mmCIF file of C-alpha atoms and ligand atoms in Angstrom:
data_model
loop_
_atom_site.group_PDB
_atom_site.id
_atom_site.type_symbol
_atom_site.label_atom_id
_atom_site.label_comp_id
_atom_site.label_asym_id
_atom_site.label_seq_id
_atom_site.Cartn_x
_atom_site.Cartn_y
_atom_site.Cartn_z
ATOM 1 C CA MET T 810 27.794 21.135 -98.131
ATOM 2 C CA SER T 811 24.660 20.779 -96.020
ATOM 3 C CA PHE T 812 24.134 21.659 -92.380
ATOM 4 C CA PRO T 813 21.647 20.397 -89.787
ATOM 5 C CA GLU T 814 18.399 22.432 -89.693
ATOM 6 C CA GLY T 815 18.703 22.768 -85.926
ATOM 7 C CA LEU T 816 22.066 24.487 -86.212
ATOM 8 C CA ILE T 817 20.877 26.873 -88.915
ATOM 9 C CA ALA T 818 17.800 27.831 -86.861
ATOM 10 C CA GLN T 819 19.913 28.271 -83.729
ATOM 11 C CA LEU T 820 22.372 30.584 -85.461
ATOM 12 C CA ARG T 821 19.612 32.720 -86.982
ATOM 13 C CA ILE T 822 18.240 33.527 -83.523
ATOM 14 C CA SER T 823 21.617 33.792 -81.791
ATOM 15 C CA LYS T 824 22.051 37.039 -79.871
ATOM 16 C CA ASN T 825 25.368 36.289 -78.229
ATOM 17 C CA LEU T 826 28.021 34.264 -79.950
ATOM 18 C CA ALA T 827 31.555 33.426 -78.847
ATOM 19 C CA VAL T 828 34.237 31.906 -81.056
ATOM 20 C CA LEU T 829 37.554 30.410 -80.003
ATOM 21 C CA THR T 830 40.205 29.912 -82.675
ATOM 22 C CA GLY T 831 43.557 28.176 -82.629
ATOM 23 C CA ALA T 832 46.533 27.310 -84.799
ATOM 24 C CA GLY T 833 44.493 25.289 -87.311
ATOM 25 C CA VAL T 834 42.896 28.498 -88.622
ATOM 26 C CA SER T 835 46.288 30.139 -89.280
ATOM 27 C CA LYS T 836 47.674 26.956 -90.751
ATOM 28 C CA GLU T 837 45.107 27.178 -93.558
ATOM 29 C CA SER T 838 46.664 30.547 -94.449
ATOM 30 C CA GLY T 839 49.952 28.752 -94.971
ATOM 31 C CA LEU T 840 51.438 29.858 -91.669
ATOM 32 C CA ARG T 841 53.384 27.028 -90.136
ATOM 33 C CA THR T 842 53.028 26.552 -86.427
ATOM 34 C CA PHE T 843 56.218 27.497 -84.704
ATOM 35 C CA ARG T 844 56.731 23.909 -83.731
ATOM 36 C CA ASP T 845 57.258 22.897 -87.327
ATOM 37 C CA ALA T 846 58.580 26.185 -88.662
ATOM 38 C CA GLN T 847 62.085 25.976 -87.263
ATOM 39 C CA THR T 848 64.327 26.055 -90.295
ATOM 40 C CA GLY T 849 67.853 27.105 -91.203
ATOM 41 C CA LEU T 850 69.657 29.020 -88.523
ATOM 42 C CA TRP T 851 66.880 28.423 -86.014
ATOM 43 C CA ALA T 852 66.540 24.667 -86.444
ATOM 44 C CA GLN T 853 69.052 24.059 -83.649
ATOM 45 C CA TYR T 854 66.763 25.717 -81.080
ATOM 46 C CA LYS T 855 63.611 24.341 -79.546
ATOM 47 C CA PRO T 856 60.818 26.960 -79.415
ATOM 48 C CA HIS T 857 60.399 26.636 -75.656
ATOM 49 C CA GLU T 858 64.101 27.464 -75.293
ATOM 50 C CA LEU T 859 63.454 30.783 -77.037
ATOM 51 C CA ALA T 860 59.910 31.685 -75.984
ATOM 52 C CA SER T 861 60.493 32.075 -72.275
ATOM 53 C CA PRO T 862 61.404 34.843 -69.825
ATOM 54 C CA GLU T 863 64.492 32.853 -68.852
ATOM 55 C CA ALA T 864 65.697 32.701 -72.450
ATOM 56 C CA PHE T 865 65.181 36.459 -72.801
ATOM 57 C CA GLN T 866 67.073 37.106 -69.602
ATOM 58 C CA ARG T 867 69.924 34.841 -70.693
ATOM 59 C CA ASP T 868 70.217 36.134 -74.247
ATOM 60 C CA PRO T 869 67.782 38.952 -75.127
ATOM 61 C CA LYS T 870 69.323 39.499 -78.551
ATOM 62 C CA LEU T 871 68.845 35.876 -79.579
ATOM 63 C CA VAL T 872 65.171 35.952 -78.594
ATOM 64 C CA TRP T 873 64.627 39.369 -80.207
ATOM 65 C CA ASP T 874 66.145 38.135 -83.482
ATOM 66 C CA TRP T 875 64.002 35.008 -83.446
ATOM 67 C CA TYR T 876 60.855 37.121 -83.170
ATOM 68 C CA ALA T 877 62.094 39.468 -85.897
ATOM 69 C CA TRP T 878 62.427 36.393 -88.111
ATOM 70 C CA ARG T 879 58.946 35.176 -87.163
ATOM 71 C CA ARG T 880 57.421 38.627 -87.830
ATOM 72 C CA GLU T 881 58.924 38.448 -91.318
ATOM 73 C CA ALA T 882 57.352 35.001 -91.819
ATOM 74 C CA VAL T 883 53.934 36.389 -90.857
ATOM 75 C CA LYS T 884 54.256 39.324 -93.272
ATOM 76 C CA GLY T 885 53.771 37.100 -96.318
ATOM 77 C CA VAL T 886 50.623 35.501 -94.907
ATOM 78 C CA ARG T 887 47.066 36.646 -95.622
ATOM 79 C CA PRO T 888 43.736 35.818 -93.951
ATOM 80 C CA ASN T 889 41.873 32.868 -95.516
ATOM 81 C CA PRO T 890 38.123 32.412 -96.230
ATOM 82 C CA GLY T 891 37.624 31.123 -92.659
ATOM 83 C CA HIS T 892 38.878 34.420 -91.216
ATOM 84 C CA TYR T 893 36.580 36.385 -93.546
ATOM 85 C CA ALA T 894 33.566 34.187 -92.732
ATOM 86 C CA LEU T 895 34.016 35.147 -89.070
ATOM 87 C CA VAL T 896 34.013 38.830 -90.062
ATOM 88 C CA GLY T 897 30.674 38.154 -91.771
ATOM 89 C CA MET T 898 29.317 36.325 -88.739
ATOM 90 C CA GLU T 899 30.140 39.272 -86.477
ATOM 91 C CA LYS T 900 27.916 41.524 -88.609
ATOM 92 C CA HIS T 901 24.855 39.326 -88.043
ATOM 93 C CA VAL T 902 25.046 38.672 -84.295
ATOM 94 C CA PRO T 903 24.389 41.528 -81.833
ATOM 95 C CA ASP T 904 26.933 40.351 -79.266
ATOM 96 C CA PHE T 905 29.976 38.705 -80.817
ATOM 97 C CA THR T 906 33.344 37.869 -79.245
ATOM 98 C CA LEU T 907 36.244 36.325 -81.092
ATOM 99 C CA ILE T 908 38.786 34.741 -78.769
ATOM 100 C CA THR T 909 42.022 33.654 -80.390
ATOM 101 C CA GLN T 910 45.109 31.798 -79.258
ATOM 102 C CA ASN T 911 46.910 32.908 -82.409
ATOM 103 C CA VAL T 912 49.511 35.675 -82.207
ATOM 104 C CA ASP T 913 49.658 36.475 -85.923
ATOM 105 C CA GLY T 914 46.982 39.188 -85.974
ATOM 106 C CA LEU T 915 45.203 37.650 -88.995
ATOM 107 C CA HIS T 916 41.708 38.078 -87.508
ATOM 108 C CA ARG T 917 42.208 41.832 -87.144
ATOM 109 C CA MET T 918 43.791 41.972 -90.584
ATOM 110 C CA ALA T 919 40.666 40.290 -92.006
ATOM 111 C CA GLY T 920 38.468 42.901 -90.310
ATOM 112 C CA SER T 921 37.171 41.261 -87.134
ATOM 113 C CA GLN T 922 36.368 43.943 -84.548
ATOM 114 C CA ASN T 923 35.834 42.399 -81.142
ATOM 115 C CA VAL T 924 38.959 40.246 -80.820
ATOM 116 C CA LEU T 925 40.549 38.967 -77.626
ATOM 117 C CA GLU T 926 44.150 37.906 -78.169
ATOM 118 C CA LEU T 927 44.798 35.471 -75.335
ATOM 119 C CA HIS T 928 48.439 34.894 -76.227
ATOM 120 C CA GLY T 929 49.263 38.417 -77.395
ATOM 121 C CA ASN T 930 50.262 39.648 -80.832
ATOM 122 C CA ILE T 931 53.617 39.091 -82.460
ATOM 123 C CA GLN T 932 53.402 42.434 -84.294
ATOM 124 C CA ARG T 933 53.272 44.377 -81.040
ATOM 125 C CA VAL T 934 56.239 45.229 -78.876
ATOM 126 C CA ARG T 935 56.327 46.330 -75.263
ATOM 127 C CA CYS T 936 58.785 47.126 -72.528
ATOM 128 C CA ALA T 937 59.855 44.104 -70.487
ATOM 129 C CA ASP T 938 59.996 46.294 -67.364
ATOM 130 C CA CYS T 939 57.262 48.959 -67.417
ATOM 131 C CA TYR T 940 54.863 47.385 -69.960
ATOM 132 C CA THR T 941 54.741 50.508 -72.175
ATOM 133 C CA PHE T 942 53.670 49.554 -75.698
ATOM 134 C CA THR T 943 55.450 50.934 -78.704
ATOM 135 C CA GLU T 944 54.927 50.731 -82.430
ATOM 136 C CA VAL T 945 58.245 52.203 -83.465
ATOM 137 C CA TRP T 946 61.681 51.131 -82.386
ATOM 138 C CA ASP T 947 65.229 51.418 -83.627
ATOM 139 C CA ASP T 948 65.932 48.094 -85.234
ATOM 140 C CA ASP T 949 69.695 48.314 -85.261
ATOM 141 C CA THR T 950 71.411 44.965 -85.523
ATOM 142 C CA GLU T 951 73.769 45.340 -82.590
ATOM 143 C CA SER T 952 71.452 45.158 -79.606
ATOM 144 C CA VAL T 953 67.859 44.884 -78.443
ATOM 145 C CA PRO T 954 66.087 48.269 -78.604
ATOM 146 C CA HIS T 955 65.316 50.044 -75.347
ATOM 147 C CA CYS T 956 62.127 51.521 -73.925
ATOM 148 C CA LYS T 957 61.912 55.300 -74.396
ATOM 149 C CA VAL T 958 60.161 55.684 -71.038
ATOM 150 C CA CYS T 959 62.331 53.718 -68.614
ATOM 151 C CA GLY T 960 65.258 52.376 -70.633
ATOM 152 C CA GLY T 961 64.227 48.758 -70.153
ATOM 153 C CA LEU T 962 64.520 46.183 -72.931
ATOM 154 C CA LEU T 963 61.755 45.884 -75.500
ATOM 155 C CA ARG T 964 60.202 42.457 -76.068
ATOM 156 C CA PRO T 965 57.391 41.027 -78.196
ATOM 157 C CA ASP T 966 53.933 41.330 -76.624
ATOM 158 C CA VAL T 967 53.302 37.607 -76.583
ATOM 159 C CA VAL T 968 52.721 35.200 -73.730
ATOM 160 C CA TRP T 969 55.800 33.083 -73.140
ATOM 161 C CA PHE T 970 56.098 29.632 -71.613
ATOM 162 C CA GLY T 971 55.769 30.019 -67.866
ATOM 163 C CA GLU T 972 53.926 33.359 -68.115
ATOM 164 C CA SER T 973 50.296 33.925 -67.297
ATOM 165 C CA LEU T 974 47.784 35.200 -69.825
ATOM 166 C CA PRO T 975 46.828 38.889 -69.859
ATOM 167 C CA ARG T 976 44.196 39.025 -67.138
ATOM 168 C CA ASP T 977 41.786 41.436 -68.826
ATOM 169 C CA GLN T 978 41.722 39.358 -72.013
ATOM 170 C CA LEU T 979 41.244 36.106 -70.132
ATOM 171 C CA GLU T 980 38.464 37.493 -67.926
ATOM 172 C CA ALA T 981 36.639 38.857 -70.952
ATOM 173 C CA ALA T 982 37.009 35.480 -72.692
ATOM 174 C CA VAL T 983 35.595 33.582 -69.706
ATOM 175 C CA GLN T 984 32.732 36.065 -69.502
ATOM 176 C CA ALA T 985 31.987 35.605 -73.212
ATOM 177 C CA ALA T 986 32.044 31.808 -72.906
ATOM 178 C CA ARG T 987 29.659 31.914 -69.941
ATOM 179 C CA SER T 988 27.174 34.319 -71.463
ATOM 180 C CA CYS T 989 26.985 33.170 -75.087
ATOM 181 C CA ASP T 990 24.119 31.145 -76.555
ATOM 182 C CA VAL T 991 26.356 29.567 -79.205
ATOM 183 C CA PHE T 992 30.050 28.752 -78.819
ATOM 184 C CA PHE T 993 32.346 27.823 -81.693
ATOM 185 C CA SER T 994 35.659 26.049 -81.163
ATOM 186 C CA ILE T 995 37.656 26.219 -84.383
ATOM 187 C CA GLY T 996 41.041 24.823 -85.344
ATOM 188 C CA THR T 997 42.147 24.176 -81.820
ATOM 189 C CA SER T 998 43.244 20.859 -80.365
ATOM 190 C CA GLY T 999 41.568 21.739 -77.079
ATOM 191 C CA VAL T 1000 44.490 20.739 -74.920
ATOM 192 C CA VAL T 1001 46.189 24.073 -74.141
ATOM 193 C CA GLN T 1002 44.792 25.564 -70.948
ATOM 194 C CA PRO T 1003 43.106 27.787 -69.945
ATOM 195 C CA ALA T 1004 41.612 28.310 -73.431
ATOM 196 C CA ALA T 1005 40.628 24.645 -73.600
ATOM 197 C CA SER T 1006 38.256 25.088 -70.665
ATOM 198 C CA LEU T 1007 36.197 27.809 -72.402
ATOM 199 C CA GLY T 1008 34.179 25.350 -74.501
ATOM 200 C CA PHE T 1009 33.337 23.310 -71.423
ATOM 201 C CA ALA T 1010 32.311 26.470 -69.552
ATOM 202 C CA ALA T 1011 29.977 27.390 -72.415
ATOM 203 C CA HIS T 1012 28.539 23.870 -72.502
ATOM 204 C CA ASN T 1013 27.948 23.880 -68.735
ATOM 205 C CA ARG T 1014 26.026 27.156 -69.047
ATOM 206 C CA GLY T 1015 23.754 25.633 -71.665
ATOM 207 C CA ALA T 1016 25.265 27.122 -74.820
ATOM 208 C CA VAL T 1017 25.097 25.207 -78.077
ATOM 209 C CA VAL T 1018 28.666 24.088 -78.784
ATOM 210 C CA VAL T 1019 29.891 23.797 -82.375
ATOM 211 C CA GLU T 1020 33.289 22.373 -83.141
ATOM 212 C CA ILE T 1021 35.237 22.619 -86.397
ATOM 213 C CA ASN T 1022 38.587 20.883 -86.361
ATOM 214 C CA ALA T 1023 40.647 18.495 -88.449
ATOM 215 C CA GLU T 1024 40.423 15.818 -85.776
ATOM 216 C CA PRO T 1025 38.274 15.012 -82.752
ATOM 217 C CA THR T 1026 39.330 16.740 -79.521
ATOM 218 C CA PRO T 1027 38.492 16.385 -75.815
ATOM 219 C CA LEU T 1028 35.612 18.825 -76.448
ATOM 220 C CA THR T 1029 34.038 16.683 -79.195
ATOM 221 C CA PRO T 1030 31.894 14.527 -76.849
ATOM 222 C CA LYS T 1031 30.304 17.740 -75.464
ATOM 223 C CA ALA T 1032 29.790 19.405 -78.833
ATOM 224 C CA ASN T 1033 26.221 19.619 -80.150
ATOM 225 C CA TYR T 1034 27.610 19.816 -83.669
ATOM 226 C CA SER T 1035 31.004 18.613 -84.763
ATOM 227 C CA PHE T 1036 32.611 19.087 -88.167
ATOM 228 C CA HIS T 1037 35.914 17.518 -89.088
ATOM 229 C CA GLY T 1038 37.479 19.409 -91.951
ATOM 230 C CA LYS T 1039 38.837 22.790 -92.981
ATOM 231 C CA SER T 1040 37.365 25.892 -91.346
ATOM 232 C CA GLY T 1041 38.221 27.794 -94.541
ATOM 233 C CA GLU T 1042 35.662 25.646 -96.367
ATOM 234 C CA ILE T 1043 33.077 24.887 -93.669
ATOM 235 C CA LEU T 1044 32.690 28.402 -92.202
ATOM 236 C CA PRO T 1045 32.017 30.299 -95.448
ATOM 237 C CA ALA T 1046 29.445 27.648 -96.457
ATOM 238 C CA LEU T 1047 27.770 27.843 -93.062
ATOM 239 C CA VAL T 1048 27.612 31.654 -92.985
ATOM 240 C CA LYS T 1049 26.149 31.670 -96.503
ATOM 241 C CA GLU T 1050 23.566 29.052 -95.569
ATOM 242 C CA VAL T 1051 22.471 30.865 -92.405
ATOM 243 C CA TRP T 1052 22.598 34.519 -93.423
ATOM 244 C CA GLY T 1053 23.331 34.307 -97.165
HETATM 245 ZN ZN1 ZN R 120 59.892 50.769 -69.965
#
């Protein structure tokens, strides 16, 4: 695999790099997107009927059980070479921000340090009322566990349909996109807002935009470099070429 000289030179002098990742990166680890992962018992439900505050209000146990099932599905999944290449990249660039739309926690599992999880993390649980996070809960099968602080219901710490993104994470992501000299958009279709606007923000501020995705996206016309293929193959080759 060969890369343009201009890109290699640019990456070697990069002082501030921001990366946005989406479902395509997890998919290469064998994790099915929840849109195509509905099997068995859950096939009768549409994800947006389960991943919403209204659904949780209507039937908290149903939603809790669905997430328990999805957490199990994530347990068997491991980071792929694309995740590890980003860990390597972070070591070579002074200011590095990894922004992800994925809730599976695979970037942290791989060893990435500065990670912004725009849509939350399916492994974390918090109180629906007072926002207290917890790592331990009584997983009895009869009802949804309660918050030890206020007695409210516990829920997964993920952003549901109709909910806004965690403000601190989003602000940090926008800041990273505006201040970086190189911006990578990887494995994301570029249609889910507000994450989709980050690449355009970086481009408008003069950053070099690099896209790696299976197919062209709305960002492709603005990208300085565009690669259509697997991030698990392209990223390790690129990191080796630049910093090998
Ligand atoms: Zn609480």
